[in-house]
Each structure stands twice: as structure tokens, then as C-alpha cells.
Coordinates of C-alpha atoms in Angstrom, one line a residue:
M1 CA -54.8 -104.6 290.3
K2 CA -52.8 -104.7 287.1
K3 CA -49.5 -102.8 287.3
R4 CA -47.4 -101.7 284.4
K5 CA -44.1 -100.6 285.9
L6 CA -41.4 -101.5 288.4
L7 CA -37.1 -101.5 300.7
S8 CA -38.6 -104.3 301.7
L9 CA -42.2 -105.2 301.4
L10 CA -42.3 -106.2 305.1
L11 CA -44.4 -103.3 306.2
S12 CA -43.9 -101.8 309.6
G13 CA -46.7 -102.4 312.0
A14 CA -47.8 -98.8 311.8
M15 CA -48.0 -98.8 308.1
V16 CA -49.9 -102.1 307.8
A17 CA -52.3 -100.9 310.5
G18 CA -52.9 -97.8 308.4
L19 CA -54.0 -99.9 305.5
L20 CA -57.0 -101.1 307.4
A21 CA -57.5 -98.2 309.8
G22 CA -61.1 -97.8 310.7
C23 CA -62.4 -101.0 309.0
G24 CA -65.4 -102.7 310.3
N25 CA -66.4 -100.5 313.3
G26 CA -68.2 -97.5 311.8
T27 CA -66.6 -95.1 314.1
Q28 CA -64.0 -93.3 312.0
N29 CA -63.8 -89.5 312.0
A30 CA -66.2 -88.1 309.4
D31 CA -63.4 -86.4 307.6
S32 CA -59.6 -86.6 308.2
S33 CA -58.6 -84.4 305.3
P34 CA -56.6 -81.3 306.2
S35 CA -58.3 -78.0 306.2
A36 CA -57.3 -75.1 303.9
E37 CA -55.6 -73.5 306.8
E38 CA -53.5 -76.6 307.6
T39 CA -52.3 -77.0 304.0
G40 CA -51.7 -73.3 303.4
S41 CA -53.9 -73.6 300.3
T42 CA -56.9 -71.5 299.4
S43 CA -59.2 -71.5 296.5
G44 CA -57.3 -68.5 295.1
D45 CA -53.9 -70.2 294.9
A46 CA -52.6 -70.7 291.4
F47 CA -50.4 -73.8 292.1
E48 CA -50.4 -76.2 289.2
L49 CA -49.0 -79.8 289.2
T50 CA -47.9 -81.8 286.2
V51 CA -47.3 -85.5 286.7
N52 CA -46.6 -88.6 284.7
I53 CA -47.7 -92.0 285.8
A54 CA -48.4 -93.8 282.5
S55 CA -49.2 -93.5 278.9
E56 CA -52.8 -93.5 277.5
P57 CA -55.0 -95.5 279.9
Q58 CA -57.0 -98.3 278.6
T59 CA -60.1 -96.8 280.2
I60 CA -61.1 -94.3 282.9
D61 CA -64.5 -95.7 283.5
P62 CA -64.5 -96.7 287.2
A63 CA -66.2 -100.0 286.6
L64 CA -64.1 -101.0 283.6
N65 CA -60.6 -99.9 284.7
S66 CA -58.3 -102.6 285.9
A67 CA -54.9 -100.8 286.0
V68 CA -53.2 -98.8 288.7
D69 CA -52.6 -95.8 286.4
G70 CA -56.3 -95.5 285.6
A71 CA -57.2 -96.0 289.2
I72 CA -55.0 -93.1 290.3
M73 CA -56.6 -90.8 287.7
I74 CA -60.1 -92.0 288.6
S75 CA -59.5 -91.5 292.3
H76 CA -58.9 -87.8 291.8
M77 CA -62.1 -87.3 290.0
F78 CA -64.5 -89.8 291.7
E79 CA -65.1 -90.8 295.3
G80 CA -66.6 -93.9 296.8
L81 CA -68.4 -94.4 300.1
M82 CA -65.0 -94.6 301.7
R83 CA -61.7 -93.0 300.6
W84 CA -58.0 -92.9 301.3
N85 CA -57.0 -89.8 303.3
D86 CA -53.6 -88.4 304.3
S87 CA -52.7 -89.8 307.8
G88 CA -50.0 -87.2 308.3
A89 CA -47.4 -89.9 309.1
E90 CA -44.4 -90.4 306.8
T91 CA -44.2 -93.5 304.6
T92 CA -41.6 -96.1 305.3
G93 CA -38.4 -95.4 303.5
S94 CA -39.4 -91.8 302.5
D95 CA -37.7 -88.6 303.4
G96 CA -40.9 -86.8 304.3
T97 CA -42.1 -85.9 300.8
C98 CA -44.8 -88.6 300.9
N99 CA -47.2 -89.5 303.7
N100 CA -49.2 -92.7 304.5
A101 CA -52.8 -92.9 303.4
E102 CA -55.4 -94.2 305.9
L103 CA -59.0 -95.3 305.3
G104 CA -61.7 -92.8 306.1
Y105 CA -65.1 -91.7 305.0
G106 CA -65.8 -90.4 301.5
Q107 CA -69.3 -89.8 300.2
A108 CA -70.6 -91.5 303.4
E109 CA -70.4 -89.7 306.7
S110 CA -71.0 -92.9 308.8
Y111 CA -72.2 -96.4 308.6
D112 CA -73.9 -99.0 310.8
K113 CA -73.0 -102.7 310.6
D114 CA -75.4 -105.5 311.7
T115 CA -75.0 -109.3 311.7
N116 CA -78.1 -111.1 310.6
A117 CA -79.5 -114.4 311.9
D118 CA -78.5 -116.2 308.7
G119 CA -74.9 -115.1 309.0
T120 CA -75.1 -112.4 306.4
V121 CA -74.0 -108.9 307.3
T122 CA -75.8 -105.6 306.5
Y123 CA -74.0 -102.3 306.1
T124 CA -76.1 -99.2 306.2
F125 CA -74.2 -96.1 304.8
H126 CA -75.4 -92.7 305.6
L127 CA -74.4 -90.2 302.9
R128 CA -73.0 -86.7 303.6
D129 CA -75.2 -83.7 303.1
G130 CA -74.3 -81.5 300.1
I131 CA -72.5 -84.1 298.0
K132 CA -72.9 -83.3 294.3
W133 CA -71.8 -84.3 290.8
S134 CA -69.5 -81.9 288.9
D135 CA -72.5 -80.5 287.0
G136 CA -74.2 -79.5 290.3
K137 CA -76.7 -82.3 290.5
D138 CA -77.1 -84.2 293.8
V139 CA -75.4 -87.5 294.4
T140 CA -78.0 -89.9 295.8
A141 CA -78.0 -93.4 297.3
Q142 CA -79.7 -94.5 294.1
D143 CA -76.6 -93.6 292.2
F144 CA -74.7 -96.2 294.2
V145 CA -77.4 -98.8 293.7
F146 CA -77.2 -98.3 289.9
S147 CA -73.4 -98.4 289.9
W148 CA -73.1 -101.6 292.0
Q149 CA -75.8 -103.3 289.8
R150 CA -74.0 -102.1 286.7
L151 CA -70.7 -103.6 288.0
V152 CA -72.2 -107.2 288.1
T153 CA -74.4 -106.9 285.1
P154 CA -73.0 -109.4 282.5
E155 CA -73.4 -106.9 279.7
T156 CA -71.1 -104.5 281.4
A157 CA -68.3 -107.1 281.1
A158 CA -66.3 -105.6 284.0
D159 CA -63.1 -107.4 284.8
Y160 CA -63.6 -106.4 288.4
N161 CA -67.2 -107.6 288.8
Y162 CA -66.0 -110.2 291.3
M163 CA -64.9 -107.4 293.6
I164 CA -68.4 -107.4 295.0
D165 CA -69.2 -111.1 294.7
C166 CA -69.5 -110.9 298.4
V167 CA -72.8 -109.1 298.0
V168 CA -75.9 -111.4 298.3
N169 CA -77.0 -112.6 294.8
A170 CA -74.0 -111.1 293.0
N171 CA -72.7 -114.5 291.7
E172 CA -76.1 -115.5 290.5
I173 CA -76.4 -112.2 288.6
M174 CA -72.9 -112.6 287.0
A175 CA -73.9 -116.1 286.0
G176 CA -77.0 -114.8 284.3
E177 CA -79.3 -116.7 286.7
K178 CA -80.8 -113.6 288.4
D179 CA -81.6 -110.1 287.3
P180 CA -79.3 -107.2 288.4
S181 CA -82.2 -105.7 290.3
E182 CA -82.0 -108.6 292.8
L183 CA -78.5 -107.6 294.0
A184 CA -78.8 -107.0 297.7
V185 CA -78.3 -103.2 297.6
S186 CA -81.0 -100.7 298.1
A187 CA -81.7 -97.0 298.7
P188 CA -84.5 -96.5 301.3
D189 CA -84.1 -92.8 300.7
D190 CA -81.6 -90.4 298.9
K191 CA -79.2 -90.4 301.9
T192 CA -79.1 -94.1 302.8
F193 CA -77.4 -96.9 300.9
V194 CA -77.9 -100.4 302.2
V195 CA -75.8 -103.5 301.2
T196 CA -75.9 -107.0 302.5
I197 CA -72.9 -109.3 302.1
T198 CA -72.7 -113.1 302.5
S199 CA -70.3 -113.1 305.4
D200 CA -68.3 -110.8 307.6
L201 CA -65.3 -109.7 305.5
P202 CA -62.4 -107.8 307.3
Y203 CA -61.7 -105.8 304.1
F204 CA -65.2 -104.8 303.0
T205 CA -64.8 -101.1 303.8
E206 CA -61.6 -101.1 301.7
I207 CA -63.7 -102.4 298.8
C208 CA -65.9 -99.4 299.3
A209 CA -62.9 -97.2 298.6
F210 CA -62.0 -99.1 295.4
P211 CA -62.6 -97.5 292.0
A212 CA -64.9 -100.2 290.7
T213 CA -67.4 -99.4 293.4
F214 CA -67.4 -95.6 292.8
P215 CA -70.7 -94.1 291.7
V216 CA -71.4 -93.2 288.1
R217 CA -74.6 -91.6 286.9
Q218 CA -77.1 -93.6 284.8
D219 CA -78.0 -90.9 282.4
I220 CA -74.3 -90.2 281.7
V221 CA -72.9 -93.7 281.1
S222 CA -75.6 -94.6 278.6
N223 CA -73.2 -92.8 276.2
D224 CA -70.4 -95.4 275.6
Q225 CA -68.0 -92.5 274.7
W226 CA -68.7 -90.7 278.0
T227 CA -65.1 -90.9 279.3
Y228 CA -63.6 -89.0 276.4
S229 CA -65.0 -85.5 276.8
P230 CA -65.2 -83.1 279.8
D231 CA -68.8 -82.4 278.8
T232 CA -69.8 -86.0 279.6
Y233 CA -67.2 -87.1 282.1
I234 CA -69.3 -86.0 285.0
S235 CA -67.7 -87.0 288.3
N236 CA -68.3 -86.7 292.0
G237 CA -64.8 -86.4 293.4
A238 CA -62.4 -83.6 294.3
Y239 CA -61.5 -82.8 290.7
K240 CA -63.2 -82.7 287.4
M241 CA -61.8 -83.3 283.9
T242 CA -61.4 -80.1 281.9
S243 CA -59.4 -81.4 278.9
R244 CA -58.5 -84.8 277.4
V245 CA -56.2 -85.2 274.5
T246 CA -55.6 -88.8 273.5
N247 CA -52.0 -90.0 273.9
S248 CA -51.1 -86.5 275.3
E249 CA -52.7 -85.4 278.5
I250 CA -55.7 -85.5 280.9
V251 CA -56.2 -82.2 282.7
M252 CA -58.3 -81.8 285.8
E253 CA -59.3 -78.8 288.0
P254 CA -61.2 -78.6 291.3
N255 CA -64.8 -79.6 291.3
E256 CA -66.4 -76.5 292.7
Y257 CA -69.3 -78.6 294.0
Y258 CA -67.1 -81.0 296.0
Y259 CA -67.9 -80.8 299.7
N260 CA -64.3 -80.3 300.7
V261 CA -63.2 -78.1 297.8
D262 CA -61.6 -75.4 300.0
S263 CA -59.0 -77.9 301.3
L264 CA -57.6 -78.8 297.8
G265 CA -54.1 -77.8 296.8
P266 CA -53.4 -77.7 293.1
Q267 CA -55.7 -75.6 291.0
K268 CA -54.8 -77.8 288.0
I269 CA -53.4 -81.3 287.8
T270 CA -52.2 -82.4 284.4
F271 CA -51.5 -86.1 283.8
K272 CA -49.1 -86.3 280.9
L273 CA -49.4 -89.5 279.0
M274 CA -46.0 -90.9 278.0
D275 CA -44.2 -94.2 277.7
D276 CA -40.6 -93.1 276.8
A277 CA -38.5 -93.3 280.0
N278 CA -35.8 -91.0 278.6
A279 CA -38.4 -88.3 277.8
M280 CA -39.9 -88.7 281.3
L281 CA -36.6 -88.1 283.0
S282 CA -35.8 -85.3 280.7
G283 CA -39.1 -83.7 281.4
F284 CA -38.6 -84.0 285.1
N285 CA -35.1 -82.6 285.0
S286 CA -36.3 -79.6 282.9
G287 CA -39.1 -78.8 285.3
E288 CA -41.8 -79.7 282.8
L289 CA -42.9 -82.7 285.0
D290 CA -43.2 -82.5 288.8
F291 CA -43.6 -86.2 289.4
I292 CA -42.5 -89.4 287.6
E293 CA -42.5 -93.1 288.4
T294 CA -40.4 -94.4 285.5
M295 CA -36.9 -93.5 284.4
P296 CA -34.2 -95.3 282.2
T297 CA -33.0 -98.5 283.9
D298 CA -29.3 -97.4 283.6
E299 CA -30.1 -94.2 285.5
V300 CA -31.6 -95.9 288.5
A301 CA -28.4 -96.5 290.5
G302 CA -27.2 -92.9 290.1
L303 CA -30.5 -91.4 291.0
L304 CA -30.7 -93.6 294.1
A305 CA -27.2 -92.5 295.2
S306 CA -28.1 -88.9 294.7
G307 CA -31.2 -89.2 296.8
D308 CA -33.4 -87.9 293.9
L309 CA -35.1 -91.3 293.5
K310 CA -37.4 -92.3 296.4
I311 CA -38.4 -95.9 297.3
V312 CA -41.6 -96.8 299.3
D313 CA -43.3 -100.0 300.2
Y314 CA -45.7 -101.7 297.7
I315 CA -47.8 -104.8 298.2
G316 CA -47.5 -106.5 294.8
T317 CA -45.9 -109.2 292.7
Y318 CA -44.2 -108.9 289.3
Y319 CA -44.7 -112.2 287.5
V320 CA -44.9 -114.1 284.2
C321 CA -48.2 -115.7 283.2
F322 CA -48.5 -118.6 280.8
Q323 CA -51.4 -119.1 278.4
T324 CA -52.5 -122.4 280.1
Q325 CA -55.0 -123.3 277.4
K326 CA -52.5 -123.4 274.5
A327 CA -49.6 -125.7 273.7
P328 CA -46.9 -125.9 274.8
F329 CA -47.9 -124.1 278.0
D330 CA -51.0 -126.2 278.5
N331 CA -48.5 -128.7 280.0
P332 CA -47.7 -128.0 283.7
L333 CA -44.3 -129.7 283.3
V334 CA -43.3 -127.1 280.8
R335 CA -44.6 -124.3 283.0
E336 CA -42.7 -125.6 286.0
A337 CA -39.5 -126.0 283.9
F338 CA -39.7 -122.4 282.7
T339 CA -40.4 -121.2 286.3
L340 CA -37.4 -123.0 287.8
A341 CA -35.1 -121.8 285.1
V342 CA -35.4 -118.2 286.2
D343 CA -32.6 -116.6 288.3
R344 CA -34.6 -114.2 290.4
T345 CA -31.6 -113.0 292.4
Y346 CA -29.9 -111.8 289.2
I347 CA -33.1 -109.9 288.2
V348 CA -33.4 -108.0 291.4
Q349 CA -29.7 -107.3 292.0
Q350 CA -28.6 -106.6 288.4
I351 CA -31.7 -105.2 286.6
T352 CA -34.3 -103.7 288.9
Q353 CA -31.9 -102.6 291.7
T354 CA -34.4 -100.8 293.9
G355 CA -34.9 -103.2 296.8
Q356 CA -37.2 -105.8 295.2
V357 CA -37.4 -109.2 296.9
E358 CA -37.2 -112.5 295.0
A359 CA -40.6 -114.1 294.9
G360 CA -40.9 -117.7 296.2
G361 CA -44.7 -117.6 295.9
F362 CA -47.4 -115.5 294.4
V363 CA -49.0 -113.7 297.4
P364 CA -46.3 -111.2 298.4
A365 CA -44.8 -110.3 301.8
G366 CA -46.8 -107.8 303.8
V367 CA -50.2 -109.4 303.3
Y368 CA -52.0 -110.5 306.5
D369 CA -52.5 -114.1 307.6
A370 CA -55.0 -115.3 310.2
E371 CA -53.5 -113.2 313.1
G372 CA -53.5 -110.0 311.1
A373 CA -50.9 -107.3 311.8
T374 CA -49.9 -109.0 315.1
G375 CA -48.6 -112.3 313.5
D376 CA -46.5 -113.6 310.6
D377 CA -47.7 -112.6 307.2
F378 CA -49.2 -115.0 304.6
R379 CA -45.9 -115.4 302.7
T380 CA -44.0 -116.3 305.9
V381 CA -46.6 -118.8 306.9
G382 CA -46.8 -120.3 303.4
G383 CA -43.1 -120.4 302.8
D384 CA -41.4 -120.7 299.4
Y385 CA -42.5 -123.1 296.6
Y386 CA -39.0 -123.0 295.2
K387 CA -35.8 -121.5 296.5
P388 CA -35.2 -118.3 294.6
T389 CA -31.7 -117.6 295.8
D390 CA -28.3 -118.1 294.1
A391 CA -27.3 -121.0 296.3
D392 CA -30.2 -123.1 295.0
Y393 CA -30.3 -121.9 291.4
E394 CA -28.2 -124.7 290.0
A395 CA -30.5 -127.3 291.6
N396 CA -33.5 -125.5 290.2
C397 CA -31.9 -125.5 286.7
E398 CA -31.2 -129.2 286.8
R399 CA -34.7 -130.0 287.9
A400 CA -36.0 -127.7 285.1
R401 CA -34.1 -129.7 282.4
E402 CA -35.5 -132.9 283.8
L403 CA -39.0 -131.6 283.7
L404 CA -38.7 -130.4 280.1
A405 CA -37.3 -133.8 279.1
E406 CA -40.2 -135.5 280.8
A407 CA -42.6 -133.2 278.8
G408 CA -41.0 -134.5 275.6
Y409 CA -38.4 -131.9 274.9
P410 CA -35.0 -133.1 276.0
D411 CA -32.4 -130.3 275.9
G412 CA -35.1 -128.2 274.2
K413 CA -35.3 -130.5 271.1
D414 CA -38.5 -130.0 269.1
F415 CA -39.7 -127.3 271.4
P416 CA -41.6 -124.7 269.3
V417 CA -40.4 -121.1 269.1
V418 CA -42.6 -119.1 271.5
T419 CA -43.0 -115.4 272.1
Y420 CA -42.8 -113.4 275.4
L421 CA -45.1 -110.4 275.3
Y422 CA -44.5 -107.2 277.4
N423 CA -45.7 -103.6 277.3
T424 CA -43.3 -100.9 276.0
D425 CA -41.0 -99.9 278.8
D426 CA -37.2 -100.0 279.3
S427 CA -37.4 -101.9 282.6
H428 CA -39.8 -104.5 281.2
K429 CA -37.5 -104.9 278.2
A430 CA -34.5 -105.5 280.4
V431 CA -36.4 -108.2 282.4
A432 CA -37.6 -109.7 279.1
E433 CA -34.1 -110.0 277.7
A434 CA -32.8 -111.6 280.9
L435 CA -35.6 -114.2 280.8
Q436 CA -35.0 -114.9 277.1
N437 CA -31.4 -115.6 277.9
M438 CA -32.1 -117.7 280.9
W439 CA -34.6 -119.9 279.1
Q440 CA -32.3 -120.4 276.1
T441 CA -29.2 -121.1 278.3
V442 CA -30.9 -123.4 280.8
L443 CA -33.5 -125.1 278.6
G444 CA -32.2 -124.8 275.1
V445 CA -35.4 -123.1 273.9
T446 CA -35.9 -120.1 271.6
V447 CA -38.1 -117.3 273.0
Q448 CA -38.8 -114.3 270.9
L449 CA -39.7 -110.9 272.4
D450 CA -42.6 -108.7 271.4
N451 CA -43.6 -105.4 273.0
Q452 CA -46.9 -103.5 272.6
E453 CA -48.3 -100.1 273.7
W454 CA -50.1 -100.4 277.0
A455 CA -53.7 -100.4 276.1
T456 CA -53.1 -102.8 273.1
F457 CA -51.0 -105.1 275.4
L458 CA -53.7 -105.3 278.0
Q459 CA -56.3 -106.3 275.4
T460 CA -54.0 -108.9 273.7
R461 CA -53.2 -110.5 277.1
K462 CA -56.9 -110.5 278.1
D463 CA -57.8 -112.1 274.8
G464 CA -55.3 -114.9 275.5
D465 CA -53.5 -114.1 272.2
Y466 CA -50.0 -114.9 273.6
S467 CA -47.8 -117.7 274.9
I468 CA -45.9 -116.0 277.7
A469 CA -46.6 -112.5 279.0
R470 CA -45.3 -110.2 281.7
N471 CA -47.8 -109.4 284.4
G472 CA -48.0 -107.6 287.7
W473 CA -50.6 -107.5 290.4
I474 CA -51.0 -105.0 293.2
A475 CA -53.3 -105.7 296.2
D476 CA -56.7 -104.1 296.0
Y477 CA -57.0 -104.5 299.7
N478 CA -54.8 -106.1 302.3
D479 CA -55.9 -109.7 302.2
P480 CA -54.6 -112.8 300.3
M481 CA -57.9 -113.0 298.5
S482 CA -56.9 -110.0 296.4
F483 CA -54.3 -112.2 294.8
L484 CA -56.2 -115.4 294.6
D485 CA -59.8 -114.9 293.6
M486 CA -58.8 -113.4 290.2
W487 CA -57.8 -117.0 289.1
L488 CA -61.3 -118.4 289.3
T489 CA -62.3 -120.0 286.1
G490 CA -63.6 -117.4 283.7
G491 CA -62.5 -114.5 285.9
G492 CA -62.2 -111.1 284.2
N493 CA -58.6 -110.7 285.3
N494 CA -57.7 -114.3 284.7
D495 CA -55.3 -113.6 281.9
A496 CA -53.6 -117.0 282.2
Q497 CA -57.0 -118.6 281.4
Y498 CA -56.3 -120.9 284.3
A499 CA -59.1 -123.4 285.0
N500 CA -59.1 -125.9 287.9
P501 CA -62.5 -126.8 289.6
E502 CA -60.6 -127.9 292.7
Y503 CA -59.1 -124.4 292.9
D504 CA -62.5 -122.8 292.3
N505 CA -64.0 -124.8 295.2
L506 CA -61.2 -123.8 297.6
I507 CA -61.7 -120.1 296.9
Q508 CA -65.5 -120.3 297.2
Q509 CA -65.1 -122.1 300.5
A510 CA -62.6 -119.4 301.7
K511 CA -65.1 -116.7 300.7
A512 CA -67.8 -118.4 302.8
A513 CA -65.6 -119.2 305.8
T514 CA -66.2 -117.2 309.0
D515 CA -63.3 -118.6 311.1
P516 CA -60.1 -116.7 310.2
A517 CA -57.8 -119.7 310.6
E518 CA -60.0 -121.9 308.4
R519 CA -60.2 -119.1 305.8
M520 CA -56.5 -118.7 305.6
S521 CA -55.9 -122.4 305.5
L522 CA -58.1 -122.7 302.5
M523 CA -56.3 -119.9 300.7
H524 CA -52.9 -121.5 301.4
Q525 CA -54.3 -124.7 299.9
A526 CA -55.4 -122.7 296.8
E527 CA -52.0 -121.1 296.4
D528 CA -50.5 -124.7 296.7
L529 CA -52.6 -125.7 293.7
I530 CA -52.0 -122.8 291.4
I531 CA -48.3 -122.3 292.2
G532 CA -47.0 -125.5 293.8
Q533 CA -48.8 -128.0 291.6
D534 CA -50.1 -126.3 288.4
Y535 CA -47.4 -123.7 288.0
A536 CA -49.9 -121.4 286.1
L537 CA -47.8 -118.4 287.1
C538 CA -44.1 -117.7 287.4
P539 CA -43.5 -115.1 290.2
L540 CA -40.3 -113.1 289.7
Y541 CA -40.2 -110.6 292.6
F542 CA -42.2 -108.6 295.1
Y543 CA -42.5 -104.9 294.1
T544 CA -41.2 -101.8 295.6
Q545 CA -42.5 -98.4 294.4
K546 CA -40.1 -95.8 293.1
Y547 CA -40.8 -92.1 292.3
M548 CA -39.3 -88.7 291.8
L549 CA -41.0 -85.6 293.1
A550 CA -39.9 -82.0 292.4
D551 CA -38.2 -80.1 295.3
G552 CA -40.5 -78.1 297.5
I553 CA -43.7 -80.0 296.8
Q554 CA -45.4 -81.1 300.0
G555 CA -48.6 -82.9 300.9
M556 CA -48.5 -85.9 298.5
Y557 CA -49.7 -89.1 300.2
Y558 CA -49.6 -92.8 299.2
T559 CA -51.0 -96.2 300.0
P560 CA -48.9 -99.4 299.5
L561 CA -51.8 -100.5 297.3
G562 CA -50.2 -98.3 294.7
Y563 CA -52.1 -95.0 294.8
F564 CA -50.4 -91.6 294.9
F565 CA -52.7 -88.7 295.8
F566 CA -51.9 -85.2 294.7
D567 CA -55.1 -83.4 295.8
H568 CA -53.5 -81.7 298.8
C569 CA -50.1 -81.0 297.4
T570 CA -48.7 -77.5 297.9
Q571 CA -45.6 -75.7 296.8
G572 CA -43.3 -75.0 299.7

């Protein structure tokens, strides 16, 4: 998932296991959320929480959102068949203010899983009794049927339509070859949702906890402005929207119809929408904000030393993407030269300074390979495509100059002035300035910098109206496919506009493979193409997550997929 902002990513066995806890067996506890007695919270408490995770989101439509900030907001107001719950175990690197999340049941109370004679797999989800929308109407299995069909309907133009391309007939529907009604989902009755997928995927139940698969109501989303008003933003999750002021705040309060409303902590959660790091830190220090993720770059070292800034694991990659369909970056030699000219060690040691790891590939550390949590991860097995460390940087630079000369630009001569695009943020600016200097020093080229407000930036990058752009991707589920299938030709999140039929074929083979070793081998071959041969992307580092939480607040939990949950926070 797209990430806008900036420990090791080598997750502990317990944490990684928590990411997939309960997947594939249909035997999880029906509800692992704490009770009101356990949290010390009752419906009469007046505790309110004010947080900042981002500026104005591009969208908070579950099907259309493609950013972590929007997903966090959506996950407080909507709920899928599955959901992330507080495990009660502290996160790696934390001081106890943040717990791990584990996968459990959401709107479903159980499921059955059956393998069919043709190799397809059918999941039958049994919905909870008493689940309702925030206007009091019942949530039904037909709501899920509609929402999943809507996701793959071409007219919806959802970037994440491929999230459920594993469902039988999904690809044909997205290609316009079949009608959305032919998607292999059904509702035999109001309490039963049935979905058939093409093969047995180890991460399918995580997809069922992903915002794009959350239910929306057909009569509500027919209004294309439905997300902008509490009157029409009808949700089925723990909270409901009570106010939205563009570029200012989104306010939510408990959904009185939610099945577990008595366990909720805050009686109001206000998401302040800001993009000024100095204002964020000032608001936190003054007590106006209880939680922030972003602070001025020059304050990071001091905040870490004081213990006020916390660092937790994060499965994601910060990278540069090239517009591969436009000169000069339609030439893979140019892309490789720009990639090798980057000093990743300088960036993580001198700029980000919060434990990020130099990226030698695109799929980050902490993502499973064929042996899952018991073996080496995908990055360790795949190795580095280039040596990112100081000792090898001079060799990288020499090779970069040779490549640029081979492309027709010796010492940068006649290379056009190009622009690097990033979204407004102090940390992104610092990285951009470092890249600008490296490319000029090593290659003799001129790179201008341009920054845009978040929603505008996302659209500009999606439209391909750039030469080089900052990018970031966070795992949607713990599997390499979450980092690789987005680069299929024409994919909704394929901002590089990368197109290689050989790559497409490898990904489709991997999606159809049933043997774990064969599947992983195909994905390694795919990464070899896009990173080791075509250089469509320039990975910089593997993320860590930083945050600040006001003293005395307890009950926040987090998944290394990037989601913070505030629904069970209490004031100690």
C-alpha cells in the first residue's frame, strides 16, 4: 500500500507469526477484542483522542483508497469479514505503549474452507448475528457480494481491483470479458457469504481484513459524494463519522450499533489533517495532539535520545520510480545508472536516522519465502541486486557513469533537465535534496525538485505526469506477491507504467502455482526482471515506523503492515 512518510525489519518469529495468526484453518476465536472490564472503559467514559497521521486523504472510499493513512481511518469506521485485533503482546522495539495486532474474526464469526476437485478453493463465511450499519440497518451477505463485485467492475476504476484477482472470473471481469455478476461470490442467505478462489492462497484471510474488501452499501455509494458527509458516510465498523472538514479534520464517535461497542475506549477520535512537521510536533508538545508519526527531520535524533520517539517494525520499501514510458527513463541503461549512483548508506545514516536498512532489492526483509516463518525470508534468499554499502559505492558509481555513457550521455552531456517529484514533507525533501546532489555529482546531470500536496501528488504520479518520483510501498499481507503483482501491465498501482509481457507471465504463473517452492521461485524470477534487468524501480531503504504517543495512553495496537488502531485506547 502506498505510504507517504518515513529497528530492523527482521521481525521476530513471534511477530511474524502474529501477522498470519489464524489464517487458513477457520478455527480462530470468534472475538479476541478485550472486554469493557479488561480495558477499564465503559460507554460512559468521556476519553477523547486527537491524532495526526496525514493531511487530507485522497479518498476514504474503501474500494478506492490506496494509501496507508486512508486505510487507518477507514479501518476504524468499517470492518471486513476478518479484522486485526489486539494480541496483548508488546511490539518489537516498543516500551509497552503499543501492542501487536493479530488476525481474527470481524463481521464473520467463522468460516469453512473446502478444496474442490478442479483445484479451486471455496470459503464459506458465516456472519455474526446482530451486525448493523451505523444507521441501524442490518449488514447482510449480499452487501459483501455487491462490494466485491464493485471492486472488480471496470467502471469503479479501483487501483486495488487486483487484490481479489484470485477470485474465480475476477480477471475476466476486469478485462471486460465477463459481467460482474459472474464473479464467484454469492449469498445463499443473509448470513452466509461464499467465495471461490482459483488456488489455495496462504494469505487469503488477510485479504479479507484489507480495506478494499470491506462492505459498502449499494444505496449509499450510488452518490459519488458519499464520503464527504456524516449523513451519507454510512459504515459498519466500531466508529462512525460525525464531522468532516476538508483539510482540517475527520471526527468519529462510537457506532452505537456495533456488536462490540461496549469494549471501545475513546468516545471521540479526531484525525487532524496536517502536513507541516513543525506544526505537528508543536501540537504534540502542547497537548493538542495525542499521537503523531511525523516530526522535523532535525528533531529526530534528540527525540530518540529522550525516549519520546518510538520505533517499531514495518514491512515496506521506500523507493524511487521512473516513468518508464517517457524519455530519457524509457531506457533501462539510464534507469540503472541512476539507481547505482545512489548512496543508500548516507541516506539511512545521515538523513532518516531511525534504523532503516539499505535496500538491495525491492521486496523487503521480513517477508516470507517458501518455508514461511521457519526459514530465511525472501530478501535473504534473493540476495542483493547491487551492493548498497559504503565499501561498494565507488564501484557502483563507476559502473553508473559507464552505463550513462553507453546510453549516449557521457559525463551527463546532452542529458535533459529532469524533475524529481515528491509529496510535501520535510523528510521527503531531505531525501530528494540528497538524491539531487548524488545524481549531479556522480552522473553530471541536472535534476530539479518539485513537491505537491498529498492528494495532488498521488494523482500526478498515477497519471504518469512525471520523470522521477518518490514512492513507498507497505505490504498488504505478508507475502512477496504484495510487492510484485502491482507491476503487472496496466495495474492500478503501477505508477512506473512498467510493461513487460515476460514479467506478467511469471506473476500469473506464480498466482496459479500450488507448490510453495515453485511459487517462490517464479516470484524471485519476476523480481530479477523488474529490478535486476529492467531497473524500473530504484529501492532506497526498508522502512521502520516511528511515532510519538502522549504519556498515559494505553491500549493502542499495531501491525507491521502499517496500521495503528486506537479503538481500545484508554487514559491511564
